[in-house]
Amino acid sequence: MPDLLLELRSEEIPARMQRKAAGDLRKMLTDGLVEAGLTYEAAREYWTPRRLTLDIRGLNARSKDIHEDIKGPSTSAPEQAVQGFLRKAGLSSIAEAHVHSDPKKGDFYVAHISKPGRAAEEIIAGLVPDIIRTFPWPKSMRWGPASARPGSLRWVRPLQSILCTFGPETEEPVVVDFEIDGIRSSNITYGHRFHAPGEITVRRFDDYVSKLEAAKVVLDADRRKEIILADASNLAFANGLDLVEDEGLLEEVSALVEWPVVLMGEFEEAFLAIPAEVIRLTIRANQKCFVTRPQGEGETLSSRFILTANIEASDGGKEIAHGNGKVVRARLSDALYFWKTDQGDLPDLVELEASAEKFGLDLKKPLDQRMARLDHLNVTFHAKLGTQGERVERIARLAQELAPIVGADSALASRAAVLAKADLTTEVVGEFPELQGAMGRKYALLQGEHASVAAAAEEHYKPQGPSDYVPSDPVSVAVALADKLDTLVGFWAIDEKPTGSKDPYALRRSALGVVRVILENKLKLSLGIAIAAAVSSALAAYEQKGEGAVSRGVVAMLDSRIRDYKGASRLLLEAGLISNLLKGGLAKASSESFGSADQEREFFDSQRLMELEASLSPLIADLLSFFHDRLKVYLRDQGARHDLIDAVITPQSDDLLQIVRRVEALGSFLDTEDGKNLLAGTKRAANILAAEEKKKTAVAETVEPALFRQDAEKSLFAAVNQAEKQAGEAIQNQDFSAAMLALSVLREPVDSFFEHVLVNDEDLSVRANRLALLARIRTATGQVADFSKIAG
């Protein structure tokens, strides 16, 4: 069968666009071929800085003839229906249709459509120009005299030639002829811009690849990566060094060259006084070069770096390496200046005294100075959520609240939170934002901070994705949770939630980070309480500062009538009010929840309390739902069954660790014979009960043993009482395996009940009593999970 070779050659395509563009070309062309009635055996895309190439094997030489019968309306149908049928079938008049008869339906119209197949060359010649004109480049341009014409061709960089050949291996392939804006397809391409700029005539893919290779072009991007990595590693090893591998940089460099030539450059050892991260990022960002380290010396870097040229220079690359070294030295000189400047005193220390006093900062320490400047400059975090300084206040207050729960020292957590954002105003982070956090850790250690405080400065941003590591130091955990919870509560309060695929503030990532921090550190933490603590932190800052100063978004979420409620922020946590709200509102609050009788009266005598509950509950419930969605994604990635997760989670579930343990215990139980049989019986009971409730059949409020007529009823009643009690006690002790074991005793009595007892007895009181017994089964098992949501 014939093969198709297509190459679109242009000026240099930006490295970040190449891989996706090649994939888009393959998808657009193969989709178009299939839609036109052609099939193929395989398709693969290739790319270099100057070309996108597609190799399609086993393509049909011709599309199939199409014969289709389109059934129309009755011959007695109104004219409107007939016209609709003609448009659908593509007929010009009803005379072109045929009349068929049906013994039951009578006569009706049928259109017999025949479309002859088309040659593949014809289809390709029409398809490729359309693809080129509609190609989804992120950015594109017009060029040359034709650019003045409306509708002229756009491409990422000026398109220079199109190669398109088609034919089987046993015959001479043909050029698929078409033209777009003066560029006519051919069987000609060009090699390396400097080494082999002349014309190259090709027939099919195999000789195309070999001729390009001879013309100093490696077509396969993955092979270019292998060449660069192998040559760089070997060159480093030959000089007694190890290459510091960087997959992202390797991907980028392979997209900058068609003929990779690896060379080594050098800079002065004095620059090694700069932190390794800064050196690496300076060389990576500005020169796209790899750094090296002495063999077996961990994170210590050497003064040599690896660069990738696109030509084989006559001097062996000495001038290229020398030129790159000059640029690297200039960049490292800047980095050294930034590094030293960050460790010196700021010139405006007098102006920072008020901020230093507010945060308890020591202006003799460089990082403390940077935090004071961050607050003094009123750097905006978000227009509706205040400044970075105000946010640090909230995070520090919240981290201090969370510290005892996660096993951290409250003073260290507060100090870490105060310094966590300080490196935002450093010179190094200003030049290299990617080093945010990492530089905070280095500067914290340099000024003698506790190791946990320094670690939290970097780790509180973690995890930043599903594969990123999770902090385990308790201080880092406290600050990481505080940072993410403050972000989520704030954006929820100003109604800036993620919508569809849009998540400009990375709130899904923040929520997943909270989920991972809690679960992977096995924290027993109520998310409802944590959310309430974040609100409490914002309110406390608001009360301390006055209206308009801090936490504007969170306060705006509350009714204006309770904004001046003194002490609300502290009592929210101390009185345990939020936990009561989550469990069902103020009706379940007890005097033991309050610190004093006066506090109790102050809350219960005030209408404002009801308003506070009404204001906070929707935010907490909505955020919990958002966390549940992230938890489901996380657990599914871990291999958990989606139906078991749904069965365990309720809108009020706020203990993530408990949810996970419930899912694990439920999954283990359902893998047993008792579990499978109990599931079947429980679902049968639930279905019967749901059907009767839908019909508004009377169900007794309580089970009355006096109405039992059969032993199976008595046995089930006794088993339910036992299982309900034992399962409840096990759940109180967080022993979910024991809870499942307690429920397993229901298996036999449930089976016996359905075998010997007719639920819908003629006696209405007996029927209502038996339905109540089924309700007790649902209640007993519902302590562990909603069995009706489990598949099977």
Coordinates of C-alpha atoms in Angstrom, one line a residue, residues 104 126 185 187 215 220 240 258 302 308 337 339 423 463 495 523 527 541 636 650 653 763:
K104 CA -48.1 -1.4 7.0
G126 CA -7.3 19.5 -1.1
S185 CA 4.6 21.2 -3.4
N187 CA 9.9 16.3 -3.8
A215 CA 23.2 16.8 5.0
D220 CA 14.3 12.5 15.1
G240 CA 36.7 14.1 35.8
E258 CA 19.5 20.1 13.8
S302 CA 32.5 22.7 39.1
T308 CA 25.3 22.4 22.5
Y337 CA 26.2 41.1 42.9
W339 CA 23.8 37.4 46.2
D423 CA 12.6 36.5 49.9
P463 CA 3.6 20.2 47.0
D495 CA -16.2 34.3 44.7
L523 CA -2.7 14.0 60.2
L527 CA -10.9 20.4 57.6
A541 CA -6.7 40.6 61.8
R636 CA -8.5 7.3 42.1
T650 CA -20.8 12.7 52.9
S653 CA -17.0 14.5 55.9
D763 CA -51.5 -6.6 57.6

